[in-house]
Each structure stands twice: as structure tokens, then as C-alpha cells.
Amino acid sequence: MQAVKILSTGSYLPPKVLTNFDLEKMVDTTDEWIRTRTGISERHIVEEGVFTSDLAFEAAKIALANAGLKASDIDMIIVATASPDNMYPSTACWVQKKFNIPGIPAFDISAACSGFVYGLSVAASFIESGKYKHILLCGAEVMSKVVNWKDRETCILFGDGAGACIVTKSEDGSSGIISSYLGADGTLGDLLIQPAGGTRMPASHETVDKNLHSVHMEGQEVFKHAVRTMASTGERVLKEAGMTADDVDIYIPHQANMRIVEAACKRVKIPMSKTYSIIHKYGNVPAASIPLTIDDAIRANKIKRGDIVLMTAFGAGFTWGGMVLKW
Ligand code: UT7
């Protein structure tokens, strides 16, 4: 077991709520279709002038306060995001600026919906190296600025928000990462992509006219891969932990679609009663989905020290990752 633990968590949702009924007025959809096909009823979205780093900063302040730490105690900042403030500087650097703690390393992780699990693995390795004590890890998204609000298949799915945690050493070894696994398959990258804005397709009048700066997704293909991979990742990390589904106290899946979660649970044989979900109220908040869910579960007294927590994630890339933690 890696003697690394999540010391504290925090989360932040922008106050504005966009319901399925609001979406009915924007695209050809219905509340009933969205709820039954995805499990989503509403999502939070930012006002103009609010950035991904703002959400990460708010969540991070709460995580710090819950840990009883000051900003100056942080010795590394990692932000996982699919909707960064800029191509560069990193969103982590903007968060660093807001805390006014120059000097420490700060960088983003680009692994879409798997970003938090990737980030936690990276943070754990740095903690284990002994060089860092308190790593601030955030998952933060402002998807509302990168979806095409005319595409009913994608705009109904995503929401904005941020979750943050402080990763540190488990001094008494009672908490830790029992097993973890990361994977990716870049050959399938075109199935879920923001086509323009990078060097493959720099911004032009044409890219703007064709809405190529927004999420493009082959929904059904992504769905199939997500179910298979979330399930196989869950099975793999449980096996590596020497555990079965019965040992899991709580399952925190990435939440892109409630039907994906249900299908993955069925394959891994985890009852839905052991799964904690926030998708109904927040939608799919890519890299923020898992930390938001963990924070919500902690505040609902559904996770306590000593619990066995299983996490699995899947996203663009494709990327995926899983972990079994003793909380
Ligand atoms: O986080 C990253 C990973 N992302 C995901 O995992 C997302 C994976 N994909 C999905 O969640 C689902 O594929 C969607 C929610 C995107 C779509 O659900 P689906 O059950 O796969 O629907 P579909 O694409 O098979 O479409 C069924 C019908 C189609 O109409 P026809 O051809 O049967 O007449 C669509 O045009 O539903 C239609 N449709 C809609 N109808 C009302 C698609 N989107 C909507 C909508 N409202 N918003």
C-alpha cells in the first residue's frame, strides 16, 4: 500500500443552475429524454467572466481550510482539466497566482474525464518521493464555454464545477492507495475531441463558423467503450488489491451518464446502493466529477476513515484509470 492519503477535500459549484427545462427552450430536447437517457436533471454553469481557475481556487480554499492548512503550506499545485483557462499558462499557474504562492511547481494534467485519477497517481508518486508534503490537486471545468449550445447530443451532458483535495503522506500508514492503474488508447482520439484551437487546427474564421472549438463526440461509440473500460478497470484494480466487489464500501465512478455507471456496476457486481452519484444535479463535469462526488459523499457522511473506496474513470484520449483506496 502507498502510504498516501487525501487529507481533506473541498468543492465549488457556480451558483447559476441550468435545468433540463431551460434546455428545452434552447434545443430540440425534453426533460424526460435527458433524465431517462443520462440521469441528469440540472447542471451548474458559470456567469461571464468566471474561469476554470476561479472555480479551482474556490474549491481549493475550502480543501485547505478543512485540512487546517495555510496556502503557504502547499508545495505543489496540480490541476486536472479539459477546459483550461488558456493553452498556456496552465490553469494551475493561475491558481498559484490567486493564492500568491510563487516558486512551487504548478502544472495541468490533460487526461479529460480521467484527469483526477491520473493526477492522484502523479501526486502520490511525488509524495512517496519524500520531496513534497502537501500537494493541492484540483479537478476543475468550465465546459459551458466549450460546448456547442446548438448540439443537443452534447450540450445537455456537461456542467461546470471544481473539486479539490490535499494529498499528503499517511504518517501512521492507516490510509493509503492499495492499487492503481492508468491506461490510454490514442488510436481512438477522434471519437471525443475538441477539434480546433491547437496546432492541428489553429483558430480561423472557418473553425469558428463550423463550431470546431467545441466538444465533438460519437456518443454511442464512446458509451460502449466507457462501459467496457470502466468495468475492466474496476475489476483490474480490485484484483490487484486482492479484493472482490464485496470488500468495497463505496464506489465513486466518473459520471458521464448514469446508464454507463449502472452497466459498469452490473459487470463489476457492485450494487448501486454502494455507488455515490451526483450526476443528477451536476451533469458530467469531466475532471471534476470524481473529486466533486467524493466531497459530496464526505459531507453526506458516506465516506469515513478506514472505508475501502473504489474509483474508476474514462474519458477523451481515450484515457482511463482506477484506484482502490483505504480512506
Ligand atoms: O465523459 C466523457 C465520456 N462521455 C460519455 O461517456 C458520453 C457517452 N455517450 C452518451 O452518454 C450517450 O451516447 C448520449 C447521451 C450522448 C446519447 O444517448 P444515446 O442513448 O446513445 O442516444 P442515441 O445517440 O442513440 O440517439 C437516440 C435518439 C436519436 O434519434 P433517432 O435517430 O432515434 O430519431 C437522437 O437523434 O435520440 C436522439 N437524441 C436526442 N433526443 C432528444 C440525441 N440527443 C437528444 C436529445 N434530446 N438531447
Short mmCIF file of N, CA and C in Angstrom, two decimals, residues 121-291:
data_model
loop_
_atom_site.label_atom_id
_atom_site.label_comp_id
_atom_site.label_asym_id
_atom_site.label_seq_id
_atom_site.Cartn_x
_atom_site.Cartn_y
_atom_site.Cartn_z
N SER A 121 -2.56 9.77 -9.02
CA SER A 121 -1.41 8.87 -9.16
C SER A 121 -0.11 9.66 -9.19
N VAL A 122 -0.12 10.76 -9.94
CA VAL A 122 1.08 11.59 -10.04
C VAL A 122 1.40 12.20 -8.68
N ALA A 123 0.39 12.74 -8.03
CA ALA A 123 0.60 13.37 -6.71
C ALA A 123 1.13 12.34 -5.71
N ALA A 124 0.58 11.13 -5.76
CA ALA A 124 1.01 10.08 -4.82
C ALA A 124 2.49 9.76 -5.01
N SER A 125 2.92 9.72 -6.28
CA SER A 125 4.34 9.42 -6.53
C SER A 125 5.24 10.53 -5.98
N PHE A 126 4.82 11.77 -6.15
CA PHE A 126 5.62 12.88 -5.62
C PHE A 126 5.66 12.84 -4.08
N ILE A 127 4.53 12.49 -3.48
CA ILE A 127 4.51 12.41 -2.00
C ILE A 127 5.45 11.27 -1.56
N GLU A 128 5.35 10.14 -2.25
CA GLU A 128 6.19 8.99 -1.88
C GLU A 128 7.68 9.29 -2.03
N SER A 129 8.00 10.19 -2.99
CA SER A 129 9.41 10.52 -3.20
C SER A 129 10.00 11.23 -1.98
N GLY A 130 9.11 11.76 -1.15
CA GLY A 130 9.57 12.44 0.06
C GLY A 130 9.92 13.90 -0.15
N LYS A 131 9.85 14.36 -1.41
CA LYS A 131 10.24 15.75 -1.69
C LYS A 131 9.10 16.75 -1.45
N TYR A 132 7.86 16.23 -1.44
CA TYR A 132 6.70 17.12 -1.30
C TYR A 132 5.82 16.63 -0.16
N LYS A 133 5.23 17.58 0.56
CA LYS A 133 4.42 17.22 1.74
C LYS A 133 2.92 17.38 1.53
N HIS A 134 2.55 18.52 0.93
CA HIS A 134 1.12 18.82 0.77
C HIS A 134 0.87 19.26 -0.66
N ILE A 135 0.30 18.37 -1.44
CA ILE A 135 0.03 18.70 -2.85
C ILE A 135 -1.45 19.06 -2.99
N LEU A 136 -1.68 20.22 -3.61
CA LEU A 136 -3.05 20.62 -3.92
C LEU A 136 -3.40 20.04 -5.29
N LEU A 137 -4.40 19.17 -5.31
CA LEU A 137 -4.86 18.57 -6.56
C LEU A 137 -6.30 19.01 -6.81
N CYS A 138 -6.53 19.64 -7.95
CA CYS A 138 -7.89 20.10 -8.29
C CYS A 138 -8.35 19.43 -9.58
N GLY A 139 -9.63 19.18 -9.66
CA GLY A 139 -10.26 18.83 -10.93
C GLY A 139 -11.24 19.96 -11.19
N ALA A 140 -11.11 20.67 -12.29
CA ALA A 140 -11.94 21.86 -12.49
C ALA A 140 -12.34 21.99 -13.95
N GLU A 141 -13.57 22.42 -14.17
CA GLU A 141 -14.06 22.52 -15.55
C GLU A 141 -15.02 23.70 -15.73
N VAL A 142 -14.87 24.36 -16.86
CA VAL A 142 -15.91 25.28 -17.34
C VAL A 142 -16.30 24.78 -18.74
N MET A 143 -17.08 23.72 -18.76
CA MET A 143 -17.46 23.11 -20.03
C MET A 143 -18.47 23.97 -20.79
N SER A 144 -19.19 24.82 -20.04
CA SER A 144 -20.24 25.63 -20.69
C SER A 144 -19.65 26.55 -21.77
N LYS A 145 -18.33 26.81 -21.69
CA LYS A 145 -17.74 27.69 -22.70
C LYS A 145 -17.14 26.90 -23.87
N VAL A 146 -17.14 25.57 -23.77
CA VAL A 146 -16.57 24.78 -24.88
C VAL A 146 -17.56 23.75 -25.43
N VAL A 147 -18.86 23.92 -25.09
CA VAL A 147 -19.84 23.06 -25.76
C VAL A 147 -20.55 23.88 -26.83
N ASN A 148 -21.06 23.18 -27.80
CA ASN A 148 -21.86 23.81 -28.85
C ASN A 148 -23.31 23.80 -28.37
N TRP A 149 -23.81 24.96 -28.03
CA TRP A 149 -25.16 25.03 -27.45
C TRP A 149 -26.26 24.76 -28.46
N LYS A 150 -25.86 24.41 -29.69
CA LYS A 150 -26.86 24.01 -30.70
C LYS A 150 -26.85 22.51 -30.92
N ASP A 151 -25.89 21.81 -30.31
CA ASP A 151 -25.78 20.36 -30.50
C ASP A 151 -26.44 19.64 -29.31
N ARG A 152 -27.64 19.14 -29.53
CA ARG A 152 -28.42 18.59 -28.41
C ARG A 152 -27.78 17.32 -27.83
N GLU A 153 -26.94 16.66 -28.62
CA GLU A 153 -26.36 15.41 -28.12
C GLU A 153 -25.25 15.66 -27.09
N THR A 154 -24.62 16.83 -27.16
CA THR A 154 -23.54 17.10 -26.19
C THR A 154 -23.89 18.19 -25.17
N CYS A 155 -24.63 19.23 -25.61
CA CYS A 155 -24.80 20.36 -24.68
C CYS A 155 -25.62 19.99 -23.45
N ILE A 156 -26.41 18.94 -23.55
CA ILE A 156 -27.24 18.54 -22.40
C ILE A 156 -26.42 17.79 -21.34
N LEU A 157 -25.21 17.37 -21.71
CA LEU A 157 -24.46 16.47 -20.83
C LEU A 157 -23.61 17.17 -19.77
N PHE A 158 -23.01 18.29 -20.15
CA PHE A 158 -21.90 18.81 -19.34
C PHE A 158 -22.30 19.91 -18.37
N GLY A 159 -21.48 20.04 -17.33
CA GLY A 159 -21.68 21.10 -16.35
C GLY A 159 -20.34 21.67 -15.93
N ASP A 160 -20.40 22.75 -15.16
CA ASP A 160 -19.19 23.42 -14.64
C ASP A 160 -19.05 23.14 -13.15
N GLY A 161 -17.82 23.16 -12.66
CA GLY A 161 -17.61 22.97 -11.22
C GLY A 161 -16.18 22.56 -10.95
N ALA A 162 -15.85 22.48 -9.67
CA ALA A 162 -14.48 22.08 -9.29
C ALA A 162 -14.50 21.33 -7.97
N GLY A 163 -13.60 20.36 -7.90
CA GLY A 163 -13.35 19.66 -6.64
C GLY A 163 -11.86 19.75 -6.38
N ALA A 164 -11.49 19.79 -5.11
CA ALA A 164 -10.06 19.90 -4.78
C ALA A 164 -9.74 19.02 -3.59
N CYS A 165 -8.49 18.62 -3.50
CA CYS A 165 -8.09 17.87 -2.31
C CYS A 165 -6.62 18.16 -1.99
N ILE A 166 -6.27 17.89 -0.76
CA ILE A 166 -4.89 17.99 -0.32
C ILE A 166 -4.38 16.56 -0.17
N VAL A 167 -3.32 16.26 -0.92
CA VAL A 167 -2.74 14.91 -0.88
C VAL A 167 -1.48 14.97 -0.02
N THR A 168 -1.37 14.03 0.90
CA THR A 168 -0.23 14.05 1.82
C THR A 168 0.15 12.63 2.23
N LYS A 169 1.21 12.52 3.00
CA LYS A 169 1.66 11.21 3.47
C LYS A 169 0.75 10.73 4.60
N SER A 170 0.47 9.45 4.63
CA SER A 170 -0.27 8.87 5.75
C SER A 170 0.77 8.48 6.80
N GLU A 171 0.94 9.34 7.79
CA GLU A 171 2.04 9.16 8.75
C GLU A 171 1.97 7.82 9.49
N ASP A 172 0.74 7.43 9.88
CA ASP A 172 0.63 6.18 10.65
C ASP A 172 0.36 4.98 9.73
N GLY A 173 0.30 5.24 8.41
CA GLY A 173 0.11 4.14 7.45
C GLY A 173 -1.28 3.52 7.48
N SER A 174 -2.22 4.17 8.18
CA SER A 174 -3.55 3.56 8.28
C SER A 174 -4.40 3.82 7.03
N SER A 175 -4.05 4.83 6.24
CA SER A 175 -4.77 5.11 5.00
C SER A 175 -3.79 4.95 3.84
N GLY A 176 -4.32 4.71 2.66
CA GLY A 176 -3.39 4.65 1.53
C GLY A 176 -4.01 4.12 0.26
N ILE A 177 -3.20 4.17 -0.81
CA ILE A 177 -3.63 3.67 -2.11
C ILE A 177 -3.22 2.20 -2.19
N ILE A 178 -4.21 1.33 -2.25
CA ILE A 178 -3.92 -0.11 -2.24
C ILE A 178 -3.56 -0.59 -3.65
N SER A 179 -4.26 -0.09 -4.64
CA SER A 179 -3.88 -0.43 -6.01
C SER A 179 -4.32 0.69 -6.94
N SER A 180 -3.59 0.84 -8.04
CA SER A 180 -3.99 1.86 -9.02
C SER A 180 -3.54 1.43 -10.41
N TYR A 181 -4.23 1.95 -11.38
CA TYR A 181 -3.95 1.55 -12.76
C TYR A 181 -4.39 2.69 -13.69
N LEU A 182 -3.54 3.04 -14.63
CA LEU A 182 -3.87 4.06 -15.63
C LEU A 182 -3.69 3.46 -17.02
N GLY A 183 -4.50 3.91 -17.96
CA GLY A 183 -4.34 3.43 -19.33
C GLY A 183 -4.80 4.48 -20.33
N ALA A 184 -4.47 4.26 -21.59
CA ALA A 184 -4.91 5.17 -22.65
C ALA A 184 -4.86 4.45 -23.99
N ASP A 185 -5.64 4.94 -24.94
CA ASP A 185 -5.61 4.42 -26.30
C ASP A 185 -5.80 5.59 -27.27
N GLY A 186 -4.67 6.16 -27.66
CA GLY A 186 -4.69 7.33 -28.55
C GLY A 186 -5.21 7.04 -29.94
N THR A 187 -5.34 5.76 -30.30
CA THR A 187 -5.85 5.46 -31.65
C THR A 187 -7.34 5.82 -31.76
N LEU A 188 -7.99 6.05 -30.62
CA LEU A 188 -9.43 6.33 -30.64
C LEU A 188 -9.74 7.79 -30.31
N GLY A 189 -8.71 8.63 -30.42
CA GLY A 189 -8.83 10.03 -30.03
C GLY A 189 -9.92 10.80 -30.76
N ASP A 190 -10.16 10.45 -32.04
CA ASP A 190 -11.13 11.22 -32.82
C ASP A 190 -12.58 11.06 -32.35
N LEU A 191 -12.84 10.06 -31.52
CA LEU A 191 -14.23 9.80 -31.13
C LEU A 191 -14.77 10.82 -30.13
N LEU A 192 -13.86 11.50 -29.44
CA LEU A 192 -14.28 12.53 -28.48
C LEU A 192 -13.19 13.60 -28.48
N ILE A 193 -13.50 14.71 -29.12
CA ILE A 193 -12.42 15.66 -29.44
C ILE A 193 -12.94 17.10 -29.51
N GLN A 194 -12.08 18.02 -29.11
CA GLN A 194 -12.33 19.44 -29.40
C GLN A 194 -11.39 19.74 -30.57
N PRO A 195 -11.90 19.72 -31.81
CA PRO A 195 -11.00 19.66 -32.97
C PRO A 195 -10.08 20.87 -33.15
N ALA A 196 -10.59 22.08 -32.90
CA ALA A 196 -9.80 23.28 -33.25
C ALA A 196 -9.25 23.98 -32.02
N GLY A 197 -8.25 24.82 -32.28
CA GLY A 197 -7.69 25.64 -31.21
C GLY A 197 -6.26 25.27 -30.88
N GLY A 198 -5.85 24.06 -31.28
CA GLY A 198 -4.47 23.64 -31.08
C GLY A 198 -3.71 23.76 -32.39
N THR A 199 -2.52 23.14 -32.46
CA THR A 199 -1.71 23.29 -33.67
C THR A 199 -2.23 22.44 -34.83
N ARG A 200 -3.06 21.43 -34.52
CA ARG A 200 -3.65 20.65 -35.62
C ARG A 200 -4.58 21.49 -36.45
N MET A 201 -5.30 22.37 -35.78
CA MET A 201 -6.30 23.20 -36.46
C MET A 201 -6.38 24.54 -35.74
N PRO A 202 -5.43 25.42 -36.07
CA PRO A 202 -5.42 26.71 -35.38
C PRO A 202 -6.72 27.48 -35.63
N ALA A 203 -7.02 28.38 -34.74
CA ALA A 203 -8.25 29.17 -34.87
C ALA A 203 -8.27 29.94 -36.18
N SER A 204 -9.42 29.91 -36.87
CA SER A 204 -9.59 30.68 -38.11
C SER A 204 -11.08 31.03 -38.19
N HIS A 205 -11.42 31.87 -39.13
CA HIS A 205 -12.85 32.19 -39.30
C HIS A 205 -13.63 30.91 -39.55
N GLU A 206 -13.01 30.01 -40.36
CA GLU A 206 -13.69 28.76 -40.71
C GLU A 206 -13.95 27.89 -39.47
N THR A 207 -12.93 27.78 -38.60
CA THR A 207 -13.11 26.92 -37.41
C THR A 207 -14.21 27.48 -36.51
N VAL A 208 -14.29 28.80 -36.47
CA VAL A 208 -15.34 29.42 -35.64
C VAL A 208 -16.71 29.20 -36.31
N ASP A 209 -16.78 29.46 -37.62
CA ASP A 209 -18.06 29.29 -38.33
C ASP A 209 -18.57 27.85 -38.22
N LYS A 210 -17.64 26.89 -38.25
CA LYS A 210 -18.06 25.48 -38.22
C LYS A 210 -18.15 24.91 -36.81
N ASN A 211 -18.02 25.78 -35.82
CA ASN A 211 -18.15 25.36 -34.42
C ASN A 211 -17.15 24.28 -34.02
N LEU A 212 -15.92 24.39 -34.51
CA LEU A 212 -14.93 23.34 -34.25
C LEU A 212 -14.15 23.55 -32.95
N HIS A 213 -14.50 24.60 -32.22
CA HIS A 213 -13.83 24.82 -30.92
C HIS A 213 -14.65 24.22 -29.79
N SER A 214 -15.60 23.37 -30.13
CA SER A 214 -16.45 22.78 -29.09
C SER A 214 -16.31 21.26 -29.10
N VAL A 215 -16.99 20.63 -28.14
CA VAL A 215 -16.92 19.17 -27.98
C VAL A 215 -17.57 18.47 -29.17
N HIS A 216 -16.84 17.54 -29.79
CA HIS A 216 -17.42 16.69 -30.84
C HIS A 216 -17.32 15.24 -30.36
N MET A 217 -18.45 14.55 -30.39
CA MET A 217 -18.44 13.20 -29.79
C MET A 217 -19.28 12.23 -30.60
N GLU A 218 -18.73 11.03 -30.79
CA GLU A 218 -19.51 9.91 -31.34
C GLU A 218 -20.12 9.21 -30.13
N GLY A 219 -21.28 9.70 -29.72
CA GLY A 219 -21.87 9.31 -28.42
C GLY A 219 -21.96 7.82 -28.16
N GLN A 220 -22.51 7.10 -29.14
CA GLN A 220 -22.74 5.66 -28.90
C GLN A 220 -21.43 4.89 -28.77
N GLU A 221 -20.46 5.26 -29.63
CA GLU A 221 -19.14 4.58 -29.57
C GLU A 221 -18.48 4.84 -28.22
N VAL A 222 -18.52 6.10 -27.81
CA VAL A 222 -17.90 6.46 -26.53
C VAL A 222 -18.60 5.70 -25.40
N PHE A 223 -19.90 5.64 -25.50
CA PHE A 223 -20.69 4.94 -24.48
C PHE A 223 -20.23 3.49 -24.32
N LYS A 224 -20.10 2.80 -25.46
CA LYS A 224 -19.71 1.37 -25.40
C LYS A 224 -18.33 1.20 -24.79
N HIS A 225 -17.39 2.02 -25.25
CA HIS A 225 -16.03 1.93 -24.70
C HIS A 225 -16.03 2.28 -23.21
N ALA A 226 -16.83 3.27 -22.84
CA ALA A 226 -16.85 3.71 -21.44
C ALA A 226 -17.32 2.57 -20.53
N VAL A 227 -18.38 1.88 -20.93
CA VAL A 227 -18.91 0.79 -20.10
C VAL A 227 -17.85 -0.31 -19.94
N ARG A 228 -17.33 -0.76 -21.10
CA ARG A 228 -16.35 -1.85 -21.07
C ARG A 228 -15.13 -1.48 -20.23
N THR A 229 -14.63 -0.28 -20.45
CA THR A 229 -13.36 0.09 -19.82
C THR A 229 -13.54 0.42 -18.34
N MET A 230 -14.64 1.09 -17.99
CA MET A 230 -14.88 1.35 -16.56
C MET A 230 -14.97 0.03 -15.81
N ALA A 231 -15.66 -0.96 -16.43
CA ALA A 231 -15.82 -2.25 -15.77
C ALA A 231 -14.47 -2.98 -15.66
N SER A 232 -13.74 -3.07 -16.77
CA SER A 232 -12.49 -3.83 -16.74
C SER A 232 -11.47 -3.15 -15.81
N THR A 233 -11.50 -1.83 -15.75
CA THR A 233 -10.58 -1.11 -14.86
C THR A 233 -10.93 -1.39 -13.40
N GLY A 234 -12.22 -1.39 -13.10
CA GLY A 234 -12.66 -1.70 -11.73
C GLY A 234 -12.24 -3.11 -11.33
N GLU A 235 -12.47 -4.05 -12.25
CA GLU A 235 -12.09 -5.46 -11.95
C GLU A 235 -10.59 -5.57 -11.74
N ARG A 236 -9.83 -4.87 -12.59
CA ARG A 236 -8.37 -4.97 -12.51
C ARG A 236 -7.82 -4.43 -11.19
N VAL A 237 -8.27 -3.24 -10.79
CA VAL A 237 -7.72 -2.68 -9.54
C VAL A 237 -8.17 -3.48 -8.32
N LEU A 238 -9.38 -4.04 -8.39
CA LEU A 238 -9.83 -4.87 -7.26
C LEU A 238 -8.96 -6.12 -7.16
N LYS A 239 -8.69 -6.74 -8.34
CA LYS A 239 -7.85 -7.94 -8.36
C LYS A 239 -6.46 -7.62 -7.82
N GLU A 240 -5.90 -6.51 -8.29
CA GLU A 240 -4.55 -6.14 -7.83
C GLU A 240 -4.53 -5.83 -6.34
N ALA A 241 -5.68 -5.43 -5.80
CA ALA A 241 -5.76 -5.14 -4.36
C ALA A 241 -6.01 -6.42 -3.57
N GLY A 242 -6.23 -7.54 -4.30
CA GLY A 242 -6.56 -8.80 -3.63
C GLY A 242 -7.96 -8.75 -3.01
N MET A 243 -8.86 -8.02 -3.67
CA MET A 243 -10.21 -7.83 -3.13
C MET A 243 -11.26 -8.24 -4.15
N THR A 244 -12.50 -8.32 -3.66
CA THR A 244 -13.63 -8.51 -4.56
C THR A 244 -14.58 -7.34 -4.35
N ALA A 245 -15.61 -7.32 -5.18
CA ALA A 245 -16.59 -6.22 -5.09
C ALA A 245 -17.20 -6.15 -3.68
N ASP A 246 -17.27 -7.31 -3.01
CA ASP A 246 -17.86 -7.34 -1.66
C ASP A 246 -17.06 -6.50 -0.66
N ASP A 247 -15.76 -6.34 -0.93
CA ASP A 247 -14.91 -5.58 0.01
C ASP A 247 -15.09 -4.07 -0.12
N VAL A 248 -15.72 -3.64 -1.20
CA VAL A 248 -15.84 -2.20 -1.46
C VAL A 248 -16.93 -1.60 -0.58
N ASP A 249 -16.59 -0.52 0.13
CA ASP A 249 -17.60 0.17 0.93
C ASP A 249 -18.34 1.20 0.07
N ILE A 250 -17.58 1.87 -0.80
CA ILE A 250 -18.24 2.87 -1.65
C ILE A 250 -17.52 2.97 -2.99
N TYR A 251 -18.32 3.03 -4.04
CA TYR A 251 -17.79 3.13 -5.40
C TYR A 251 -18.04 4.54 -5.92
N ILE A 252 -16.96 5.20 -6.32
CA ILE A 252 -17.05 6.57 -6.88
C ILE A 252 -16.65 6.48 -8.35
N PRO A 253 -17.63 6.36 -9.24
CA PRO A 253 -17.29 6.30 -10.67
C PRO A 253 -17.27 7.70 -11.27
N HIS A 254 -16.53 7.85 -12.37
CA HIS A 254 -16.72 9.07 -13.15
C HIS A 254 -18.15 9.02 -13.69
N GLN A 255 -18.79 10.18 -13.69
CA GLN A 255 -20.19 10.20 -14.09
C GLN A 255 -20.44 11.00 -15.36
N ALA A 256 -20.47 10.24 -16.48
CA ALA A 256 -20.76 10.86 -17.78
C ALA A 256 -22.22 10.63 -18.13
N ASN A 257 -22.72 9.49 -17.68
CA ASN A 257 -24.08 9.08 -18.00
C ASN A 257 -24.45 8.01 -16.98
N MET A 258 -25.60 8.16 -16.33
CA MET A 258 -25.97 7.20 -15.27
C MET A 258 -26.09 5.78 -15.82
N ARG A 259 -26.45 5.67 -17.11
CA ARG A 259 -26.57 4.32 -17.69
C ARG A 259 -25.20 3.66 -17.82
N ILE A 260 -24.15 4.46 -18.02
CA ILE A 260 -22.80 3.89 -18.06
C ILE A 260 -22.44 3.36 -16.67
N VAL A 261 -22.76 4.15 -15.65
CA VAL A 261 -22.45 3.74 -14.26
C VAL A 261 -23.21 2.45 -13.93
N GLU A 262 -24.49 2.40 -14.28
CA GLU A 262 -25.30 1.20 -13.96
C GLU A 262 -24.73 -0.04 -14.66
N ALA A 263 -24.37 0.14 -15.94
CA ALA A 263 -23.85 -1.01 -16.69
C ALA A 263 -22.50 -1.46 -16.12
N ALA A 264 -21.66 -0.50 -15.75
CA ALA A 264 -20.34 -0.86 -15.18
C ALA A 264 -20.53 -1.57 -13.85
N CYS A 265 -21.44 -1.07 -13.03
CA CYS A 265 -21.71 -1.69 -11.72
C CYS A 265 -22.16 -3.14 -11.89
N LYS A 266 -23.01 -3.34 -12.87
CA LYS A 266 -23.54 -4.69 -13.11
C LYS A 266 -22.39 -5.64 -13.46
N ARG A 267 -21.49 -5.18 -14.33
CA ARG A 267 -20.37 -6.04 -14.74
C ARG A 267 -19.43 -6.33 -13.59
N VAL A 268 -19.17 -5.31 -12.75
CA VAL A 268 -18.21 -5.50 -11.64
C VAL A 268 -18.91 -6.13 -10.42
N LYS A 269 -20.24 -6.24 -10.51
CA LYS A 269 -21.06 -6.82 -9.44
C LYS A 269 -21.04 -5.96 -8.17
N ILE A 270 -21.11 -4.66 -8.40
CA ILE A 270 -21.23 -3.74 -7.27
C ILE A 270 -22.67 -3.24 -7.25
N PRO A 271 -23.37 -3.43 -6.12
CA PRO A 271 -24.76 -2.96 -6.09
C PRO A 271 -24.82 -1.44 -6.19
N MET A 272 -25.85 -0.94 -6.83
CA MET A 272 -25.98 0.52 -6.98
C MET A 272 -26.04 1.21 -5.62
N SER A 273 -26.47 0.47 -4.59
CA SER A 273 -26.56 1.07 -3.24
C SER A 273 -25.17 1.46 -2.71
N LYS A 274 -24.11 0.87 -3.29
CA LYS A 274 -22.76 1.22 -2.83
C LYS A 274 -22.14 2.32 -3.71
N THR A 275 -22.92 2.79 -4.66
CA THR A 275 -22.39 3.80 -5.58
C THR A 275 -22.89 5.18 -5.16
N TYR A 276 -21.99 6.15 -5.19
CA TYR A 276 -22.42 7.50 -4.86
C TYR A 276 -22.42 8.34 -6.12
N SER A 277 -23.50 9.07 -6.33
CA SER A 277 -23.64 9.79 -7.59
C SER A 277 -24.11 11.22 -7.38
N ILE A 278 -23.65 12.08 -8.26
CA ILE A 278 -24.07 13.49 -8.23
C ILE A 278 -24.53 13.96 -9.60
N ILE A 279 -24.59 13.00 -10.53
CA ILE A 279 -24.83 13.40 -11.93
C ILE A 279 -26.18 14.10 -12.10
N HIS A 280 -27.17 13.71 -11.30
CA HIS A 280 -28.50 14.31 -11.44
C HIS A 280 -28.46 15.82 -11.23
N LYS A 281 -27.56 16.29 -10.35
CA LYS A 281 -27.56 17.73 -10.05
C LYS A 281 -26.40 18.50 -10.67
N TYR A 282 -25.35 17.79 -11.10
CA TYR A 282 -24.19 18.50 -11.66
C TYR A 282 -23.88 18.14 -13.11
N GLY A 283 -24.49 17.08 -13.67
CA GLY A 283 -24.16 16.64 -15.03
C GLY A 283 -22.77 16.03 -15.06
N ASN A 284 -22.22 15.93 -16.28
CA ASN A 284 -20.85 15.42 -16.43
C ASN A 284 -19.89 16.62 -16.31
N VAL A 285 -19.10 16.60 -15.25
CA VAL A 285 -18.13 17.70 -15.01
C VAL A 285 -16.75 17.06 -15.14
N PRO A 286 -16.29 16.76 -16.37
CA PRO A 286 -15.17 15.85 -16.64
C PRO A 286 -14.16 15.58 -15.52
N ALA A 287 -13.09 16.34 -15.44
CA ALA A 287 -12.06 16.01 -14.44
C ALA A 287 -12.52 16.34 -13.02
N ALA A 288 -13.61 17.11 -12.90
CA ALA A 288 -14.10 17.47 -11.56
C ALA A 288 -15.11 16.47 -11.03
N SER A 289 -15.56 15.56 -11.88
CA SER A 289 -16.65 14.66 -11.47
C SER A 289 -16.29 13.85 -10.22
N ILE A 290 -15.13 13.21 -10.23
CA ILE A 290 -14.76 12.35 -9.10
C ILE A 290 -14.49 13.17 -7.82
N PRO A 291 -13.67 14.23 -7.86
CA PRO A 291 -13.48 14.97 -6.61
C PRO A 291 -14.76 15.64 -6.09
#
